[in-house]
């Protein structure tokens, strides 16, 4: 079938000069935040140049060209991001392009460059700060890159960069495979892998980026290359944990793993609300348990406080009899007033079905429901407003840090949660510089999330917590829980920052591809 390249001209909008200078490493404004300039010249000429170039390129031979303006329904839909706080009006891209092959992506890149425009790729649209939109630039939306080839002899798969996890999980699960991706099905395979990728199998199999065998990448000048350990090894290293800053990945080759026979899920809830003292006791017990030292059969171990509840859980790859032994070693599950909310052994298919629906507490979805595409569609459309960030302490928390986190949490528990997930296991089984994912030695990561309905309140709570605890634990953060920071290279890449900056310079010397933008400030008052 002829590939389709559609070009959607969203608007002849303002040229947000400051947005274009929001790249990593560019000094911030005096407020310490990125700012957009409000008015500039319309970019009609650039839009026309882009349109002309794409029409002439017709990379797939028979591609059609459609143009959509700002008030067009399709243009509006394409502006929607997973975080509903980011309404797009002031981070308005000039155009959207929806390529269907690597050759199409290459043409879109070359034409953007020729028109003097910056560009970003978009996959699942889940970036917390809408980094898959670029003010005044071109969004290369990969939704039509949906190739999937599974090689069951080699236990590997090649997957188009437009896939989202739900569709992928449903296919792999039926074949008895597991991919160590995120616990949320709407997340895109590309965004997740580029940032590392943690979720339901991280301790057992490592971060998702560790499973990548090769990738096809369109470089900033439009050249298409294969990246693996021998060809473009630096680029290959960077795209596994270093973000989407060095090229546009059009397909990924992953190692696949056989799914375990069963998963034993142990989830305890505490009867009391998440008070300061109670949360400090649970987080302290989690620390004392040192779940990052457990065998990797404990695929996930976490405690979570928020929305008026407090719970601890782990997922064990094996029978419940073995899970119970592991649980017996944990001080968390011995704390008073807790009760087993879930204590159950699942087949792999049932387990995944539960994770996919996010209805795991209430509903026991069986195998038969696994491929319900309407359910996936509903979940893919889900949006909510939030501000979130992460804490990645490089050593276990001391009691002062636990107290600070507990104090902040309790102030906000009706509209916020903090989820702490142990790392270790397979995450630390490879060398620290195996790929660009920088924080392997961290014992765990905490996601801090607030959705009060008031963006200022959410931001102030998240930033306040981070500022209070950073002096005790350092400023490391996890790229996939991206939020506004003053020194993103350091915060997100730490020991790998210098190498990644050099790779960025070599592969994108003009700084045309994406960036790490802080965009929420620009829409907060709308
Ligand atoms: C509800 C929700 C649940 C989440 N759960 C988890 C979780 O369990 N574990 C976890 O680790 N993370 C999780 N995340 C975070 C998520 O992994 C990141 O937001 C990730 O970047 C989203 O990828 P995406 O493709 O959906 O997003 P997008 O916004 O489309 O892309 C994210 C970034 O990657 C770039 N990019 C995308 N595709 C390409 C490509 N092919 N080539 C080059 N650059 C590209 C974009 O330009 C953008 O900068 C969650 C996010 C949300 C909103």
Short mmCIF file of N, CA, C and O in Angstrom, two decimals, residues 37-139:
data_model
loop_
_atom_site.label_atom_id
_atom_site.label_comp_id
_atom_site.label_asym_id
_atom_site.label_seq_id
_atom_site.Cartn_x
_atom_site.Cartn_y
_atom_site.Cartn_z
N UNK A 37 8.11 34.50 24.36
CA UNK A 37 7.75 35.86 23.97
C UNK A 37 6.35 35.81 23.38
O UNK A 37 5.99 34.87 22.71
N UNK A 38 5.60 36.87 23.61
CA UNK A 38 4.20 36.77 23.24
C UNK A 38 3.92 37.03 21.76
O UNK A 38 3.04 36.42 21.18
N UNK A 39 4.66 37.90 21.13
CA UNK A 39 4.31 38.19 19.75
C UNK A 39 5.54 38.25 18.87
O UNK A 39 6.60 38.65 19.29
N UNK A 40 5.39 37.82 17.67
CA UNK A 40 6.48 37.91 16.69
C UNK A 40 5.87 37.81 15.30
O UNK A 40 4.66 37.74 15.17
N UNK A 41 6.73 37.81 14.30
CA UNK A 41 6.21 37.83 12.93
C UNK A 41 5.57 36.51 12.55
O UNK A 41 6.06 35.45 12.91
N UNK A 42 4.51 36.55 11.76
CA UNK A 42 3.94 35.30 11.26
C UNK A 42 4.96 34.57 10.39
O UNK A 42 5.81 35.19 9.76
N UNK A 43 4.84 33.25 10.34
CA UNK A 43 5.85 32.47 9.63
C UNK A 43 5.32 31.96 8.29
O UNK A 43 5.61 30.84 7.89
N UNK A 44 4.57 32.77 7.60
CA UNK A 44 3.95 32.32 6.35
C UNK A 44 4.98 31.78 5.37
O UNK A 44 4.76 30.75 4.76
N UNK A 45 6.08 32.48 5.26
CA UNK A 45 7.07 32.07 4.27
C UNK A 45 7.60 30.69 4.58
O UNK A 45 7.75 29.84 3.71
N UNK A 46 7.89 30.46 5.86
CA UNK A 46 8.42 29.16 6.24
C UNK A 46 7.38 28.06 6.01
O UNK A 46 7.71 26.97 5.56
N UNK A 47 6.13 28.38 6.33
CA UNK A 47 5.07 27.40 6.12
C UNK A 47 4.97 27.03 4.64
O UNK A 47 4.86 25.85 4.28
N UNK A 48 5.03 28.07 3.79
CA UNK A 48 4.93 27.80 2.35
C UNK A 48 6.14 26.99 1.87
O UNK A 48 6.00 26.07 1.07
N UNK A 49 7.31 27.35 2.38
CA UNK A 49 8.52 26.63 1.96
C UNK A 49 8.42 25.15 2.35
O UNK A 49 8.76 24.26 1.57
N UNK A 50 7.93 24.91 3.54
CA UNK A 50 7.78 23.54 4.01
C UNK A 50 6.81 22.77 3.13
O UNK A 50 7.07 21.65 2.69
N UNK A 51 5.70 23.43 2.85
CA UNK A 51 4.64 22.80 2.07
C UNK A 51 5.14 22.47 0.65
O UNK A 51 4.91 21.38 0.14
N UNK A 52 5.82 23.44 0.06
CA UNK A 52 6.36 23.25 -1.31
C UNK A 52 7.35 22.09 -1.34
O UNK A 52 7.29 21.22 -2.20
N UNK A 53 8.24 22.08 -0.37
CA UNK A 53 9.28 21.05 -0.31
C UNK A 53 8.66 19.66 -0.16
O UNK A 53 9.03 18.72 -0.85
N UNK A 54 7.66 19.55 0.73
CA UNK A 54 7.03 18.25 0.95
C UNK A 54 6.29 17.78 -0.29
O UNK A 54 6.32 16.61 -0.64
N UNK A 55 5.63 18.72 -0.95
CA UNK A 55 4.89 18.35 -2.16
C UNK A 55 5.85 17.83 -3.22
O UNK A 55 5.54 16.87 -3.93
N UNK A 56 7.03 18.45 -3.32
CA UNK A 56 8.00 18.02 -4.33
C UNK A 56 8.66 16.70 -3.93
O UNK A 56 8.99 15.88 -4.78
N UNK A 57 8.81 16.49 -2.63
CA UNK A 57 9.55 15.29 -2.18
C UNK A 57 8.78 14.01 -2.45
O UNK A 57 9.33 13.05 -2.96
N UNK A 58 7.51 14.00 -2.15
CA UNK A 58 6.66 12.81 -2.32
C UNK A 58 7.48 11.52 -2.15
O UNK A 58 7.58 10.71 -3.06
N UNK A 59 8.05 11.33 -0.98
CA UNK A 59 9.00 10.23 -0.81
C UNK A 59 8.42 8.86 -1.10
O UNK A 59 9.12 7.99 -1.58
N UNK A 60 7.15 8.68 -0.81
CA UNK A 60 6.60 7.34 -1.04
C UNK A 60 5.99 7.22 -2.43
O UNK A 60 5.33 6.24 -2.72
N UNK A 61 6.20 8.20 -3.26
CA UNK A 61 5.78 8.11 -4.65
C UNK A 61 4.36 8.57 -4.87
O UNK A 61 4.07 9.30 -5.81
N UNK A 62 3.47 8.18 -3.98
CA UNK A 62 2.06 8.52 -4.21
C UNK A 62 1.44 9.16 -2.98
O UNK A 62 0.26 9.04 -2.73
N UNK A 63 2.25 9.78 -2.20
CA UNK A 63 1.74 10.38 -0.96
C UNK A 63 0.76 11.52 -1.23
O UNK A 63 0.88 12.23 -2.22
N UNK A 64 -0.21 11.67 -0.39
CA UNK A 64 -1.15 12.78 -0.55
C UNK A 64 -0.73 13.90 0.40
O UNK A 64 0.02 13.67 1.34
N UNK A 65 -1.20 15.06 0.14
CA UNK A 65 -0.81 16.22 0.94
C UNK A 65 -2.07 16.92 1.41
O UNK A 65 -2.85 17.39 0.60
N UNK A 66 -2.29 16.97 2.70
CA UNK A 66 -3.47 17.71 3.16
C UNK A 66 -3.02 18.79 4.14
O UNK A 66 -2.05 18.62 4.85
N UNK A 67 -3.76 19.87 4.12
CA UNK A 67 -3.38 21.03 4.93
C UNK A 67 -4.50 21.32 5.91
O UNK A 67 -5.66 21.35 5.54
N UNK A 68 -4.16 21.50 7.17
CA UNK A 68 -5.17 21.80 8.18
C UNK A 68 -4.77 23.06 8.94
O UNK A 68 -3.63 23.18 9.37
N UNK A 69 -5.71 23.97 9.07
CA UNK A 69 -5.41 25.20 9.79
C UNK A 69 -5.79 25.06 11.26
O UNK A 69 -6.47 24.12 11.65
N UNK A 70 -5.42 26.04 12.02
CA UNK A 70 -5.57 26.00 13.47
C UNK A 70 -6.97 25.62 13.95
O UNK A 70 -7.13 24.84 14.88
N UNK A 71 -8.00 26.18 13.31
CA UNK A 71 -9.35 25.92 13.81
C UNK A 71 -9.96 24.66 13.18
O UNK A 71 -11.11 24.34 13.42
N UNK A 72 -9.17 23.96 12.42
CA UNK A 72 -9.65 22.71 11.85
C UNK A 72 -9.71 21.64 12.94
O UNK A 72 -8.84 21.58 13.80
N UNK A 73 -10.70 20.79 12.87
CA UNK A 73 -10.87 19.78 13.93
C UNK A 73 -9.66 18.87 14.03
O UNK A 73 -9.23 18.51 15.12
N UNK A 74 -9.08 18.49 12.91
CA UNK A 74 -7.93 17.58 12.96
C UNK A 74 -6.71 18.26 13.57
O UNK A 74 -5.99 17.67 14.38
N UNK A 75 -6.52 19.52 13.20
CA UNK A 75 -5.41 20.28 13.78
C UNK A 75 -5.59 20.39 15.29
O UNK A 75 -4.65 20.19 16.06
N UNK A 76 -6.80 20.65 15.74
CA UNK A 76 -7.08 20.78 17.17
C UNK A 76 -6.79 19.45 17.88
O UNK A 76 -6.15 19.41 18.93
N UNK A 77 -7.24 18.36 17.26
CA UNK A 77 -7.05 17.05 17.86
C UNK A 77 -5.55 16.73 18.01
O UNK A 77 -5.11 16.18 19.02
N UNK A 78 -4.79 17.09 17.00
CA UNK A 78 -3.36 16.80 17.05
C UNK A 78 -2.64 17.60 18.12
O UNK A 78 -1.55 17.25 18.53
N UNK A 79 -3.26 18.67 18.56
CA UNK A 79 -2.63 19.46 19.63
C UNK A 79 -2.85 18.87 21.01
O UNK A 79 -2.23 19.28 21.97
N UNK A 80 -3.77 17.92 21.13
CA UNK A 80 -4.10 17.37 22.44
C UNK A 80 -2.93 16.56 22.99
O UNK A 80 -2.38 15.70 22.30
N UNK A 81 -2.55 16.83 24.21
CA UNK A 81 -1.49 16.06 24.84
C UNK A 81 -2.09 15.29 26.02
O UNK A 81 -3.19 15.61 26.47
N UNK A 82 -1.38 14.29 26.53
CA UNK A 82 -1.90 13.49 27.62
C UNK A 82 -2.15 14.37 28.86
O UNK A 82 -3.13 14.21 29.56
N UNK A 83 -1.25 15.31 29.09
CA UNK A 83 -1.44 16.23 30.20
C UNK A 83 -2.35 17.36 29.75
O UNK A 83 -1.95 18.21 28.96
N UNK A 84 -3.56 17.37 30.27
CA UNK A 84 -4.58 18.31 29.78
C UNK A 84 -4.30 19.75 30.20
O UNK A 84 -4.96 20.68 29.73
N UNK A 85 -3.33 19.94 31.10
CA UNK A 85 -2.96 21.30 31.48
C UNK A 85 -2.33 22.05 30.32
O UNK A 85 -2.33 23.25 30.27
N UNK A 86 -1.75 21.29 29.38
CA UNK A 86 -0.99 21.89 28.29
C UNK A 86 -1.92 22.06 27.10
O UNK A 86 -2.05 21.18 26.27
N UNK A 87 -2.57 23.20 27.04
CA UNK A 87 -3.63 23.34 26.05
C UNK A 87 -3.11 23.74 24.67
O UNK A 87 -3.82 23.83 23.73
N UNK A 88 -1.86 24.05 24.60
CA UNK A 88 -1.26 24.17 23.28
C UNK A 88 -1.26 25.53 22.65
O UNK A 88 -0.50 25.78 21.73
N UNK A 89 -2.08 26.48 23.11
CA UNK A 89 -2.23 27.70 22.34
C UNK A 89 -0.93 28.47 22.21
O UNK A 89 -0.65 29.06 21.20
N UNK A 90 -0.12 28.47 23.28
CA UNK A 90 1.13 29.22 23.18
C UNK A 90 2.35 28.32 22.91
O UNK A 90 3.46 28.79 22.90
N UNK A 91 2.08 27.04 22.75
CA UNK A 91 3.18 26.16 22.35
C UNK A 91 2.79 25.56 21.00
O UNK A 91 3.07 24.42 20.69
N UNK A 92 2.12 26.40 20.22
CA UNK A 92 1.54 25.95 18.96
C UNK A 92 2.60 25.65 17.91
O UNK A 92 3.34 26.53 17.50
N UNK A 93 2.68 24.40 17.45
CA UNK A 93 3.60 24.13 16.36
C UNK A 93 3.11 24.80 15.08
O UNK A 93 1.93 25.12 14.95
N UNK A 94 4.01 25.00 14.14
CA UNK A 94 3.60 25.54 12.85
C UNK A 94 2.84 24.47 12.07
O UNK A 94 1.86 24.77 11.39
N UNK A 95 3.29 23.24 12.16
CA UNK A 95 2.69 22.19 11.33
C UNK A 95 2.88 20.82 11.95
O UNK A 95 3.78 20.61 12.76
N UNK A 96 1.97 19.91 11.55
CA UNK A 96 2.12 18.49 11.89
C UNK A 96 2.35 17.71 10.60
O UNK A 96 1.70 17.97 9.60
N UNK A 97 3.24 16.74 10.64
CA UNK A 97 3.46 15.85 9.50
C UNK A 97 3.25 14.44 10.01
O UNK A 97 3.71 14.10 11.11
N UNK A 98 2.55 13.61 9.24
CA UNK A 98 2.32 12.23 9.68
C UNK A 98 2.89 11.25 8.66
O UNK A 98 2.19 10.75 7.79
N UNK A 99 4.17 10.97 8.77
CA UNK A 99 4.81 10.08 7.81
C UNK A 99 4.43 8.61 8.03
O UNK A 99 3.96 8.25 9.10
N UNK A 100 4.67 7.80 6.99
CA UNK A 100 4.34 6.38 7.12
C UNK A 100 5.54 5.48 6.84
O UNK A 100 5.39 4.28 6.73
N UNK A 101 6.71 6.06 6.68
CA UNK A 101 7.92 5.25 6.47
C UNK A 101 9.13 6.07 6.89
O UNK A 101 9.03 7.30 7.06
N UNK A 102 10.27 5.39 6.99
CA UNK A 102 11.51 6.12 7.33
C UNK A 102 11.82 7.13 6.23
O UNK A 102 12.32 8.23 6.51
N UNK A 103 11.52 6.79 4.97
CA UNK A 103 11.78 7.72 3.86
C UNK A 103 10.92 8.97 4.01
O UNK A 103 11.38 10.10 3.75
N UNK A 104 9.68 8.79 4.44
CA UNK A 104 8.80 9.95 4.68
C UNK A 104 9.38 10.83 5.80
O UNK A 104 9.38 12.06 5.71
N UNK A 105 9.83 10.17 6.87
CA UNK A 105 10.39 10.94 8.00
C UNK A 105 11.61 11.72 7.51
O UNK A 105 11.78 12.91 7.83
N UNK A 106 12.42 11.07 6.69
CA UNK A 106 13.61 11.73 6.15
C UNK A 106 13.20 12.97 5.35
O UNK A 106 13.81 14.04 5.50
N UNK A 107 12.16 12.84 4.52
CA UNK A 107 11.71 14.00 3.73
C UNK A 107 11.19 15.10 4.65
O UNK A 107 11.48 16.29 4.43
N UNK A 108 10.46 14.71 5.67
CA UNK A 108 9.92 15.72 6.61
C UNK A 108 11.05 16.46 7.30
O UNK A 108 10.99 17.68 7.50
N UNK A 109 12.10 15.72 7.65
CA UNK A 109 13.25 16.35 8.31
C UNK A 109 13.96 17.30 7.33
O UNK A 109 14.24 18.46 7.66
N UNK A 110 14.23 16.80 6.12
CA UNK A 110 14.95 17.65 5.15
C UNK A 110 14.16 18.91 4.82
O UNK A 110 14.71 20.01 4.74
N UNK A 111 12.84 18.76 4.68
CA UNK A 111 12.01 19.92 4.34
C UNK A 111 11.94 20.90 5.51
O UNK A 111 11.91 22.12 5.31
N UNK A 112 11.91 20.39 6.73
CA UNK A 112 11.90 21.28 7.91
C UNK A 112 13.19 22.09 7.92
O UNK A 112 13.19 23.31 8.14
N UNK A 113 14.30 21.40 7.69
CA UNK A 113 15.60 22.07 7.71
C UNK A 113 15.65 23.13 6.60
O UNK A 113 16.05 24.28 6.84
N UNK A 114 15.17 22.74 5.42
CA UNK A 114 15.20 23.67 4.28
C UNK A 114 14.36 24.91 4.58
O UNK A 114 14.71 26.03 4.20
N UNK A 115 13.27 24.72 5.31
CA UNK A 115 12.40 25.86 5.65
C UNK A 115 12.89 26.61 6.89
O UNK A 115 12.25 27.56 7.34
N UNK A 116 14.00 26.15 7.45
CA UNK A 116 14.56 26.83 8.63
C UNK A 116 13.76 26.58 9.90
O UNK A 116 13.72 27.43 10.80
N UNK A 117 13.15 25.40 10.01
CA UNK A 117 12.27 25.11 11.15
C UNK A 117 12.86 24.02 12.05
O UNK A 117 13.50 23.08 11.57
N UNK A 118 12.60 24.14 13.32
CA UNK A 118 12.97 23.07 14.25
C UNK A 118 11.89 22.00 14.19
O UNK A 118 10.79 22.24 13.72
N UNK A 119 12.19 20.81 14.69
CA UNK A 119 11.20 19.74 14.63
C UNK A 119 11.35 18.79 15.83
O UNK A 119 12.43 18.70 16.42
N UNK A 120 10.26 18.11 16.15
CA UNK A 120 10.29 17.05 17.18
C UNK A 120 9.47 15.87 16.69
O UNK A 120 8.57 16.03 15.87
N UNK A 121 9.79 14.71 17.25
CA UNK A 121 8.97 13.53 16.98
C UNK A 121 7.90 13.41 18.05
O UNK A 121 8.08 13.87 19.18
N UNK A 122 6.78 12.82 17.66
CA UNK A 122 5.76 12.49 18.66
C UNK A 122 5.32 11.04 18.50
O UNK A 122 5.08 10.58 17.40
N UNK A 123 5.21 10.35 19.64
CA UNK A 123 4.73 8.97 19.63
C UNK A 123 3.44 8.93 20.45
O UNK A 123 2.37 9.22 19.94
N UNK A 124 3.53 8.62 21.74
CA UNK A 124 2.30 8.50 22.55
C UNK A 124 1.78 9.82 23.11
O UNK A 124 0.69 9.87 23.68
N UNK A 125 2.54 10.89 22.98
CA UNK A 125 2.11 12.20 23.48
C UNK A 125 2.01 12.30 25.00
O UNK A 125 1.34 13.17 25.54
N UNK A 126 2.72 11.40 25.71
CA UNK A 126 2.58 11.35 27.18
C UNK A 126 3.61 12.18 27.93
O UNK A 126 3.58 12.21 29.16
N UNK A 127 4.53 12.81 27.23
CA UNK A 127 5.53 13.59 27.95
C UNK A 127 4.85 14.58 28.90
O UNK A 127 3.91 15.27 28.52
N UNK A 128 5.36 14.65 30.13
CA UNK A 128 4.68 15.44 31.17
C UNK A 128 4.62 16.93 30.83
O UNK A 128 3.77 17.65 31.33
N UNK A 129 5.58 17.43 30.03
CA UNK A 129 5.60 18.86 29.68
C UNK A 129 5.39 19.06 28.18
O UNK A 129 5.86 20.03 27.60
N UNK A 130 4.72 18.11 27.55
CA UNK A 130 4.40 18.21 26.12
C UNK A 130 5.63 18.49 25.27
O UNK A 130 5.60 19.30 24.36
N UNK A 131 6.71 17.77 25.55
CA UNK A 131 7.94 17.97 24.76
C UNK A 131 7.83 17.41 23.35
O UNK A 131 8.75 17.55 22.56
N UNK A 132 6.70 16.77 23.04
CA UNK A 132 6.52 16.34 21.66
C UNK A 132 5.72 17.37 20.85
O UNK A 132 5.24 17.09 19.76
N UNK A 133 5.60 18.57 21.40
CA UNK A 133 5.13 19.73 20.61
C UNK A 133 6.29 20.72 20.59
O UNK A 133 7.03 20.83 21.57
N UNK A 134 6.44 21.46 19.50
CA UNK A 134 7.51 22.47 19.48
C UNK A 134 6.93 23.78 18.94
O UNK A 134 6.38 23.81 17.83
N UNK A 135 6.99 24.82 19.78
CA UNK A 135 6.41 26.11 19.39
C UNK A 135 7.02 26.62 18.09
O UNK A 135 8.24 26.74 17.98
N UNK A 136 6.18 26.88 17.08
CA UNK A 136 6.66 27.44 15.81
C UNK A 136 7.38 26.44 14.92
O UNK A 136 7.84 26.79 13.84
N UNK A 137 7.49 25.18 15.35
CA UNK A 137 8.23 24.19 14.56
C UNK A 137 7.33 23.11 13.98
O UNK A 137 6.10 23.29 13.88
N UNK A 138 7.93 21.99 13.63
CA UNK A 138 7.20 20.91 12.96
C UNK A 138 7.15 19.69 13.88
O UNK A 138 8.18 19.23 14.38
N UNK A 139 5.94 19.19 14.10
CA UNK A 139 5.78 17.95 14.86
C UNK A 139 5.71 16.79 13.88
O UNK A 139 4.83 16.76 13.01
#
